[in-house]
Coordinates of C-alpha atoms in Angstrom, one line a residue:
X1 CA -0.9 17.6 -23.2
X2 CA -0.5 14.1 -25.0
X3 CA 0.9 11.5 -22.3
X4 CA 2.3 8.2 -22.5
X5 CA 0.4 7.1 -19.5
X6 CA -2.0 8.6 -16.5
X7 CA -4.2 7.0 -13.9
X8 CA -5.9 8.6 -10.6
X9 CA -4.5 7.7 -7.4
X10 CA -6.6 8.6 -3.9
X11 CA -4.2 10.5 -1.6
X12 CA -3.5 8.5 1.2
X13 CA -2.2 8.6 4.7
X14 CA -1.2 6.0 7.4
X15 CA 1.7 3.7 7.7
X16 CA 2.7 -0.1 6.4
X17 CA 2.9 -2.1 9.7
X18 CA 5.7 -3.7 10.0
X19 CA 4.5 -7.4 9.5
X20 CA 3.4 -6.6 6.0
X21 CA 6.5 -4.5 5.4
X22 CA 8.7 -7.4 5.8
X23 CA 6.8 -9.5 3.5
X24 CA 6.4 -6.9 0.8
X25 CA 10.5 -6.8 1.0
X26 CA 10.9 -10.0 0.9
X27 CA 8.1 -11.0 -1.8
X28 CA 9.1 -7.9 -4.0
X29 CA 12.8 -9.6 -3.9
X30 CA 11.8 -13.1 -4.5
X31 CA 9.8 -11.5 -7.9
X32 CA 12.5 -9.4 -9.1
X33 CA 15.2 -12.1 -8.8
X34 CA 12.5 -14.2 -11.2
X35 CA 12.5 -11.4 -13.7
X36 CA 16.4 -11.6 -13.6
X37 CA 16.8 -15.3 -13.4
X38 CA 14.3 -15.2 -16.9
X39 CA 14.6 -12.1 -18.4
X40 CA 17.4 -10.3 -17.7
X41 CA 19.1 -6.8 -16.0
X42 CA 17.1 -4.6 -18.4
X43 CA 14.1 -6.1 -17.9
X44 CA 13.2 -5.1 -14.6
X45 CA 13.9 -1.6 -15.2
X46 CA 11.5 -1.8 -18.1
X47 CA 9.0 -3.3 -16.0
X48 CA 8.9 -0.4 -13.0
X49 CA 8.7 1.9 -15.5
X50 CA 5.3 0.9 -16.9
X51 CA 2.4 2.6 -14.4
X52 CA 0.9 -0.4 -15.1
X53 CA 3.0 -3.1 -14.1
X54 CA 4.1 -0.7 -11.4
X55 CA 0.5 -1.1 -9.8
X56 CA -0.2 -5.0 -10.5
X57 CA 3.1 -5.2 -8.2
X58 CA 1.7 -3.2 -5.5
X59 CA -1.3 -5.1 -5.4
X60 CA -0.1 -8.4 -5.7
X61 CA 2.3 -7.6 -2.3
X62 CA -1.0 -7.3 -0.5
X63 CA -0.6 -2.9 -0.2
X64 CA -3.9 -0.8 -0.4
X65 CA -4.7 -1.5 -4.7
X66 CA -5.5 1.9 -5.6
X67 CA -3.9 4.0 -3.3
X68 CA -1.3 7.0 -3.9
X69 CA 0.8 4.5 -0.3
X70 CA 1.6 2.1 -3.4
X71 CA 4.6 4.1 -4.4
X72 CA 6.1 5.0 -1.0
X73 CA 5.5 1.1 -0.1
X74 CA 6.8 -0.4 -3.1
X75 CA 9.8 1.4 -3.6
X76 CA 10.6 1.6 0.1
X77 CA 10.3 -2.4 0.2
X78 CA 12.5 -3.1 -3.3
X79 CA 15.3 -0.6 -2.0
X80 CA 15.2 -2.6 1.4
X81 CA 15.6 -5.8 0.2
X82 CA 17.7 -5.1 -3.2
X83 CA 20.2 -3.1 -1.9
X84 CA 22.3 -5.1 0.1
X85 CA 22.2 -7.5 -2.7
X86 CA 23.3 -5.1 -5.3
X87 CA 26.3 -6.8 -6.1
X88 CA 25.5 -9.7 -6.6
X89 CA 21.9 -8.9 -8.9
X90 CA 23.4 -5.9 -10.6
X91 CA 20.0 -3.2 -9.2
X92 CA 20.8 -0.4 -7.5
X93 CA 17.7 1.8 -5.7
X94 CA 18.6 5.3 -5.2
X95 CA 16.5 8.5 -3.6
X96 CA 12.9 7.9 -1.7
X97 CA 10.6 10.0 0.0
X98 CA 11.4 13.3 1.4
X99 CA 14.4 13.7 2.7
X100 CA 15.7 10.4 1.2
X101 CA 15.2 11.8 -2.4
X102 CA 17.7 14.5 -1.5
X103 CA 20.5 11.7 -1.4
X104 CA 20.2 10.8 -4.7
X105 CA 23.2 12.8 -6.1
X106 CA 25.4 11.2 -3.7
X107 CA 23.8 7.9 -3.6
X108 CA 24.7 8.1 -7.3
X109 CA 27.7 9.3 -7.8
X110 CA 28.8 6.3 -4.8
X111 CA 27.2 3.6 -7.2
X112 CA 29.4 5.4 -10.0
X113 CA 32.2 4.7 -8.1
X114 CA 31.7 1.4 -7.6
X115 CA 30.6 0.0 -11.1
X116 CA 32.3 2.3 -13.3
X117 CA 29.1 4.4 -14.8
X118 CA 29.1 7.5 -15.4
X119 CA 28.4 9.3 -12.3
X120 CA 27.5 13.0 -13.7
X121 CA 25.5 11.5 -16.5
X122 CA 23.4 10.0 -13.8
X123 CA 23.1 12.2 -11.5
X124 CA 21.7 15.1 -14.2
X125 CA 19.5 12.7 -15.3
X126 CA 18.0 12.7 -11.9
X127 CA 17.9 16.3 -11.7
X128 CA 16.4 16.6 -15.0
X129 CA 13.7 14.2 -14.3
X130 CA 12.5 15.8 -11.3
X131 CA 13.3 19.5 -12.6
X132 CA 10.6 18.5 -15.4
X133 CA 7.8 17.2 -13.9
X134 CA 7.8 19.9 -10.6
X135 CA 8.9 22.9 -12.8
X136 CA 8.3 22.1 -16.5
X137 CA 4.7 20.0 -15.9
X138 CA 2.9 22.9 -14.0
X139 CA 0.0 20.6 -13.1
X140 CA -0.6 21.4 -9.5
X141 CA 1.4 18.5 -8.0
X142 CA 4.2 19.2 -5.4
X143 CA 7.1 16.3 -5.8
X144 CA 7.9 14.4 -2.4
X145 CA 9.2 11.2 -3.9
X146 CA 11.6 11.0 -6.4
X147 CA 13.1 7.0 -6.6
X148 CA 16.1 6.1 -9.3
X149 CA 16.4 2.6 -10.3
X150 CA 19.9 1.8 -12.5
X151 CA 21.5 -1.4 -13.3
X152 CA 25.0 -2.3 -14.0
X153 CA 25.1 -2.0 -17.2
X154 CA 23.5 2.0 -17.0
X155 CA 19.9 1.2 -18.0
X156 CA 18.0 3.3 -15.0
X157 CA 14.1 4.2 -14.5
X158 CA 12.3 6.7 -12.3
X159 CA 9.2 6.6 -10.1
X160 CA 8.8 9.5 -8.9
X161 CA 5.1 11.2 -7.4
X162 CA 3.7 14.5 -5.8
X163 CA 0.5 15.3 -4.4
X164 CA -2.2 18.2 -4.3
X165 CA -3.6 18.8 -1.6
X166 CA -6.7 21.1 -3.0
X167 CA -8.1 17.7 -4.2
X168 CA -6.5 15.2 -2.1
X169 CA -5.1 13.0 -5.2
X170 CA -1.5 12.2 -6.0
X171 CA 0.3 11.8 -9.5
X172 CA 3.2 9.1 -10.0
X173 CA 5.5 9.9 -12.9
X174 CA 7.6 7.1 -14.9
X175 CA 10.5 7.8 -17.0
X176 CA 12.8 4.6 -18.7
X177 CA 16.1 5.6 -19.9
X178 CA 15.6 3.0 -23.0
X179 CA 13.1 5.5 -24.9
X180 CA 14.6 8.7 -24.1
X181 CA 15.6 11.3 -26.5
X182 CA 14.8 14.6 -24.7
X183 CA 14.0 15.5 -21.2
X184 CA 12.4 18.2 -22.7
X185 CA 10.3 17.2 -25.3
X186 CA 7.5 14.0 -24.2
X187 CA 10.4 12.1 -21.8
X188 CA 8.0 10.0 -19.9
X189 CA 6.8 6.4 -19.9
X190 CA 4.0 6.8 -17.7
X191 CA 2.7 9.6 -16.0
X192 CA 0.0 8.5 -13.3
X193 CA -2.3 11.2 -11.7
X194 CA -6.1 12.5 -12.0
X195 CA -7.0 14.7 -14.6
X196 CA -6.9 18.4 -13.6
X197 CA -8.0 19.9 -16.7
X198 CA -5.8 22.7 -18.7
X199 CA -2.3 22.7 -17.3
X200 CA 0.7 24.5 -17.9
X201 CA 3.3 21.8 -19.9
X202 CA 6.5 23.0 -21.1
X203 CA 7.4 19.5 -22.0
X204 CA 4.6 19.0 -24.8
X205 CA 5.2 19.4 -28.3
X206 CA 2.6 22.3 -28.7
X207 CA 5.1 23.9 -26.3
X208 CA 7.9 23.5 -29.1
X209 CA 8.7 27.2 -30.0
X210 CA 8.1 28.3 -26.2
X211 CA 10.8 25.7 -25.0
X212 CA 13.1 26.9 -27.5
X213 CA 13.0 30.4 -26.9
X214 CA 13.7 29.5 -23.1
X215 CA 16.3 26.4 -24.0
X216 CA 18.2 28.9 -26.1
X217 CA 20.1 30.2 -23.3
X218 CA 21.9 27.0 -22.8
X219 CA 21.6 25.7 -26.0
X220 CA 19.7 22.8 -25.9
X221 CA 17.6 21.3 -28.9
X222 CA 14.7 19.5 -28.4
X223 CA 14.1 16.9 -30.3
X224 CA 10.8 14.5 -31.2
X225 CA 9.8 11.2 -28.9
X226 CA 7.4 9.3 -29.7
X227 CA 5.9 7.2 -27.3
X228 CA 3.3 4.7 -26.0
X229 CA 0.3 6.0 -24.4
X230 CA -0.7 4.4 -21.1
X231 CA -3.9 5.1 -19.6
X232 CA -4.7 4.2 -15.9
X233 CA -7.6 5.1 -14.1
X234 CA -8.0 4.1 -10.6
X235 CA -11.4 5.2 -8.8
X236 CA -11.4 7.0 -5.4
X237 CA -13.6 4.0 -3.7
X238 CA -11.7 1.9 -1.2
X239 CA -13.9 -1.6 -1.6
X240 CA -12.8 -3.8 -4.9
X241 CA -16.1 -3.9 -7.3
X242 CA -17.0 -6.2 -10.0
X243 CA -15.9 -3.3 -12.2
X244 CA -12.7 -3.0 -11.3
X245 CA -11.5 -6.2 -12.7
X246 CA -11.5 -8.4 -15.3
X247 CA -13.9 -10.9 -14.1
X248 CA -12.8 -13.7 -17.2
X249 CA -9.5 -13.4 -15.8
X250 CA -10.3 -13.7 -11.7
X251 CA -13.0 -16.2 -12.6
X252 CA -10.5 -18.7 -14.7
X253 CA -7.9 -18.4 -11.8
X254 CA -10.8 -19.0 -9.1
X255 CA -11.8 -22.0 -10.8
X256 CA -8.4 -23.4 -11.1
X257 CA -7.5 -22.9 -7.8
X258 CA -10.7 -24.1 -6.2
X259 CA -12.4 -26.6 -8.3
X260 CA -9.2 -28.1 -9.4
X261 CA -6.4 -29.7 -8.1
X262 CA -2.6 -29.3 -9.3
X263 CA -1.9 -32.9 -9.4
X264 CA -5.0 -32.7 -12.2
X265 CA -2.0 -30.9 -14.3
X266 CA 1.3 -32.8 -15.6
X267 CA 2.9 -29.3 -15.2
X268 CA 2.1 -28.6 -11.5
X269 CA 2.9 -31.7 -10.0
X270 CA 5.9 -30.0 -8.9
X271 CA 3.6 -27.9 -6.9
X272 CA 1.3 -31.2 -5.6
X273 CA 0.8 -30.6 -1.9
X274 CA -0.1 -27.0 -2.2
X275 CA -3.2 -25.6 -1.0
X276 CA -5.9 -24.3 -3.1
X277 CA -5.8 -21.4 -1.7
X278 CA -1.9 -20.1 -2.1
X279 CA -2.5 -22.1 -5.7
X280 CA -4.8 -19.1 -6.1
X281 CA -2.0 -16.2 -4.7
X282 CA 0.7 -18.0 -6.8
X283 CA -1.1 -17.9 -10.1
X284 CA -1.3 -14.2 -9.8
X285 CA 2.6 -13.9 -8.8
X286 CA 3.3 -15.9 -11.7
X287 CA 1.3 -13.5 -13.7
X288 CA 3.1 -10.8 -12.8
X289 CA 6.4 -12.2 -13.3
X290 CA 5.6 -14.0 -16.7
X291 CA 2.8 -12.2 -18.0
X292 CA 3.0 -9.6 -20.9
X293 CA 1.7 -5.9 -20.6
X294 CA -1.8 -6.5 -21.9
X295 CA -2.1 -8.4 -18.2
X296 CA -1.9 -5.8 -16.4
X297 CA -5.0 -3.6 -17.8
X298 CA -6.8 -4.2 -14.5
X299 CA -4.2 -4.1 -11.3
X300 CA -7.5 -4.5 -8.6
X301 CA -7.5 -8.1 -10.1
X302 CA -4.1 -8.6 -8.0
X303 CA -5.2 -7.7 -5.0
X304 CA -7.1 -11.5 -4.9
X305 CA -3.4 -12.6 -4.4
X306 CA -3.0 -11.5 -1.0
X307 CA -5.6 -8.5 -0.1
X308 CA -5.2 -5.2 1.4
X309 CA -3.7 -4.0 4.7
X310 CA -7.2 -2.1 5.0
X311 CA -8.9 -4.9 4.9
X312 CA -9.8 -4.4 0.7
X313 CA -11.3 -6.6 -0.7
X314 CA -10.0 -9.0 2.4
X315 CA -8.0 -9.3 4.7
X316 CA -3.9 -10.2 4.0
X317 CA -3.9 -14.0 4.2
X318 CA -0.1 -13.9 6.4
X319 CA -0.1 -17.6 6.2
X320 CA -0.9 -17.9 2.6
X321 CA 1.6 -15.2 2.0
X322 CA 4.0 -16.7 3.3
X323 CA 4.0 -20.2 1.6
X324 CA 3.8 -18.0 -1.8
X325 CA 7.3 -16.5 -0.6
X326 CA 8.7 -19.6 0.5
X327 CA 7.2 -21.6 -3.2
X328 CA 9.1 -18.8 -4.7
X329 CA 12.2 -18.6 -3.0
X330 CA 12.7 -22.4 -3.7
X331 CA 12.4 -21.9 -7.3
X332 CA 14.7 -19.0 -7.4
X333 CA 17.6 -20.8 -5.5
X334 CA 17.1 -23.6 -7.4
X335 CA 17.2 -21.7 -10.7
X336 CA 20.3 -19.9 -9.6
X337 CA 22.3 -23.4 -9.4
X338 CA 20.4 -24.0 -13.0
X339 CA 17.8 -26.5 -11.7
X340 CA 14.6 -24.7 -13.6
X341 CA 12.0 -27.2 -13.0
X342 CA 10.1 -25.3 -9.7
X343 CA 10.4 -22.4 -11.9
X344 CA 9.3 -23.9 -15.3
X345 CA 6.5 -25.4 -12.9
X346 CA 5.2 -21.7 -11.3
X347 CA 5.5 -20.3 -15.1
X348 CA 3.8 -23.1 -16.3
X349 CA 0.5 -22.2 -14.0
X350 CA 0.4 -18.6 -15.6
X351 CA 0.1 -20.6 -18.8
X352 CA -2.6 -23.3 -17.9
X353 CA -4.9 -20.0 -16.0
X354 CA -4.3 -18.3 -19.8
X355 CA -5.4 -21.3 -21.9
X356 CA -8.5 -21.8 -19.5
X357 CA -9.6 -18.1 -20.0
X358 CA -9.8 -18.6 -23.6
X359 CA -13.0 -20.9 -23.4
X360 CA -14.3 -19.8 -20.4
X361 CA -18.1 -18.0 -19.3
X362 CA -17.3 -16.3 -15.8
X363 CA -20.7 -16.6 -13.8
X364 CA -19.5 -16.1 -10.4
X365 CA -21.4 -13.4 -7.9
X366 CA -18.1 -11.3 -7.2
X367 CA -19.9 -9.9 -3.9
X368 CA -20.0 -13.6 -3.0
X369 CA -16.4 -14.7 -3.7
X370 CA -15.0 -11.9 -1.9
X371 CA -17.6 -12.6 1.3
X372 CA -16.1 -16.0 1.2
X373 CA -12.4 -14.7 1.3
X374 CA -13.7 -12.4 4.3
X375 CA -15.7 -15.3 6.4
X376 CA -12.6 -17.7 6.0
X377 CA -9.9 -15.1 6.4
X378 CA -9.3 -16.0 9.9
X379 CA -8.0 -19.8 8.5
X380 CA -5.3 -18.1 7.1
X381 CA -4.4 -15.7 9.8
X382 CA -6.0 -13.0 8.4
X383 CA -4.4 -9.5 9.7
X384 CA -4.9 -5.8 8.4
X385 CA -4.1 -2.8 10.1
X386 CA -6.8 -2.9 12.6
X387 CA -5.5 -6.1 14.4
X388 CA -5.8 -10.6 13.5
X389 CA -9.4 -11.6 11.8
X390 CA -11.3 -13.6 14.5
X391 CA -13.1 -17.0 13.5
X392 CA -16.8 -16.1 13.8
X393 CA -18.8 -16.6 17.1
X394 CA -20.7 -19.4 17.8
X395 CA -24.3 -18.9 17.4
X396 CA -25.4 -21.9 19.8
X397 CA -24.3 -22.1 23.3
X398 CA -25.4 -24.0 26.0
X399 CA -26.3 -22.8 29.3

């Protein structure tokens, strides 16, 4: 089965709490409403459908960084926060999880409505999309989430992902209207999933004569896609290792935020005032909004922005998060009115942490750095699913 993208996701259960949720919402909106200000309508679609990109978001919004919840979490946030600004950014989030998905015809053919797209066109697309990867792709994998993004101009994406139970791991499909030529014949952008060895695939070009035989009936013809293959493997172990990121990467962005100062930068004075520590979060925001794909090879890297609900590899930093939203919204309302420079200033930081990786030698104990985020978590009001971090005890007491 050739694919143009796969990864392994751990199947797993539990809730966002709603502290984080809100925050995910409204960091996720601040971050798309970059990519628009910047790039543009059709670049945000592009973006989710990457598996990649898709996961480097998830991490960055402080969600579990492996975990099968990033889907559910990240498209549940965007479609909060987006939705009731559709008008005005020109996104539209359709479908969800379970019963959700089931609206997507309707939620569709409303948008339609409104903006003038072609509604049927749409809504087969969805169809199509999810009739391929539960019925086409037999790989074991039961759909439960099936998300359409679309713009106003028609460009749309899906994220869609099902789950097998008999090994407890998920897969998370991508498809990008942009590079599509056939539903049937190698449609997707990204699938994401564990390898489960030979599978049935209708969609695959060895399938050619197979698919035509069955196609005939309603004559369709397939026709030839060629696209780029994305590879993403994410392990089934909950704790961030040394191996799961680039450590040039984390280590130039470390030593940026914590050995130098943004005043040291003629670019960041605009920033002068912040703390080391959301200098640190806001690099890797910027990263995600400004950086190319080749970024986004390691998505545990992201997860130093603002950790894990589960407490991997620290704690959420709530305070830190929040002055990273609150940096970001600035420079998006400021860029709406067409004063760029808090903006230029933010992309400007993804710039200076590239230029220092080129030269530099990480030699920082990982296990270290992330004790350190741990030990001082409580500074920050550190919070994860099991209740606030706690500043340590004190050792000496006097009787």
């Amino acid at each position: 089965m050739k694919r143009s993208g796969s990864a392994d996701l751990p199947l797993h259960y539990g809730h966002v709490p709603p502290w984080l949720a809100q925050r995910m919402a409204t960091l996720g909106l601040a971050i798309v409403e970059s990519i628009l200000v910047e790039y543009g309508k059709a670049e945000v679609i592009r973006r989710l459908s990457s598996p990649f990109w898709f996961q480097s978001l998830g991490a960055v919004m402080g969600m579990d960084w492996h975990s099968s919840g990033i889907t559910t979490s990240v498209m549940g946030a965007l479609k909060k926060s987006i939705n009731p600004l559709s008008k005005e950014l020109g996104l539209y989030i359709c479908g969800g999880k379970g019963k959700f998905s089931r609206e997507t015809p309707n939620e569709l053919l409303r948008i339609a409505d409104k903006t003038g797209l072609d509604g049927t066109a749409l809504v087969r697309a969805s169809k199509l999309s999810a009739k391929v990867d539960n019925t086409a792709i037999q790989d074991g994998f039961q759909l439960y989430l099936h998300s359409f993004i679309l713009n106003s101009d028609g460009d749309w994406a899906v994220v869609q992902q099902g789950m097998s139970d008999a090994s407890s791991t998920a897969r998370r499909y991508h498809w990008h209207s942009e590079n599509l030529k056939s539903f049937v014949e190698e449609p997707h952008t990204g699938i994401c999933g564990i390898n489960q060895g030979q599978i049935l695939n209708l969609t695959a070009n060895e399938a050619d004569v197979t698919r035509q035989t069955m196609m005939s009936i309603t004559e369709e013809s397939p026709t030839r896609m060629i696209a780029e293959i994305q590879k993403l493997v994410m392990p089934n172990h909950h704790e961030v290792k040394a191996k799961d990121v680039d450590l040039k990467r984390l280590g130039s962005i470390l030593w940026l935020a914590q050995e130098k100062q943004p005043a040291d930068f003629e670019e960041l004075l605009l920033l002068e005032g912040m703390g080391p520590r959301t200098l640190q979060s806001l690099a890797l925001v910027s990263e995600v909004i400004y950086g190319t794909p080749s970024r986004f090879t390691d998505p545990a890297r992201y997860s130093f922005a603002h950790g894990g609900k589960d407490g991997h590899p620290f704690p959420v930093p709530v305070n830190v998060y929040d002055e990273t939203i609150s940096v970001l919204q600035k420079a998006v309302e400021k860029a709406k009115i067409g004063e760029t420079d808090k903006q230029q200033a933010i992309r400007s930081l993804h710039q200076i942490a590239r230029n220092a990786e080129e030269d530099f030698v990480p030699n920082m104990d990982f296990e270290k750095v992330v004790e350190k985020e741990r030990t001082e978590s409580w500074k920050h009001a550190g919070r994860t699913i099991f209740g606030k971090e706690k500043p340590p005890s004190d050792q000496l007491k006097l009787f």
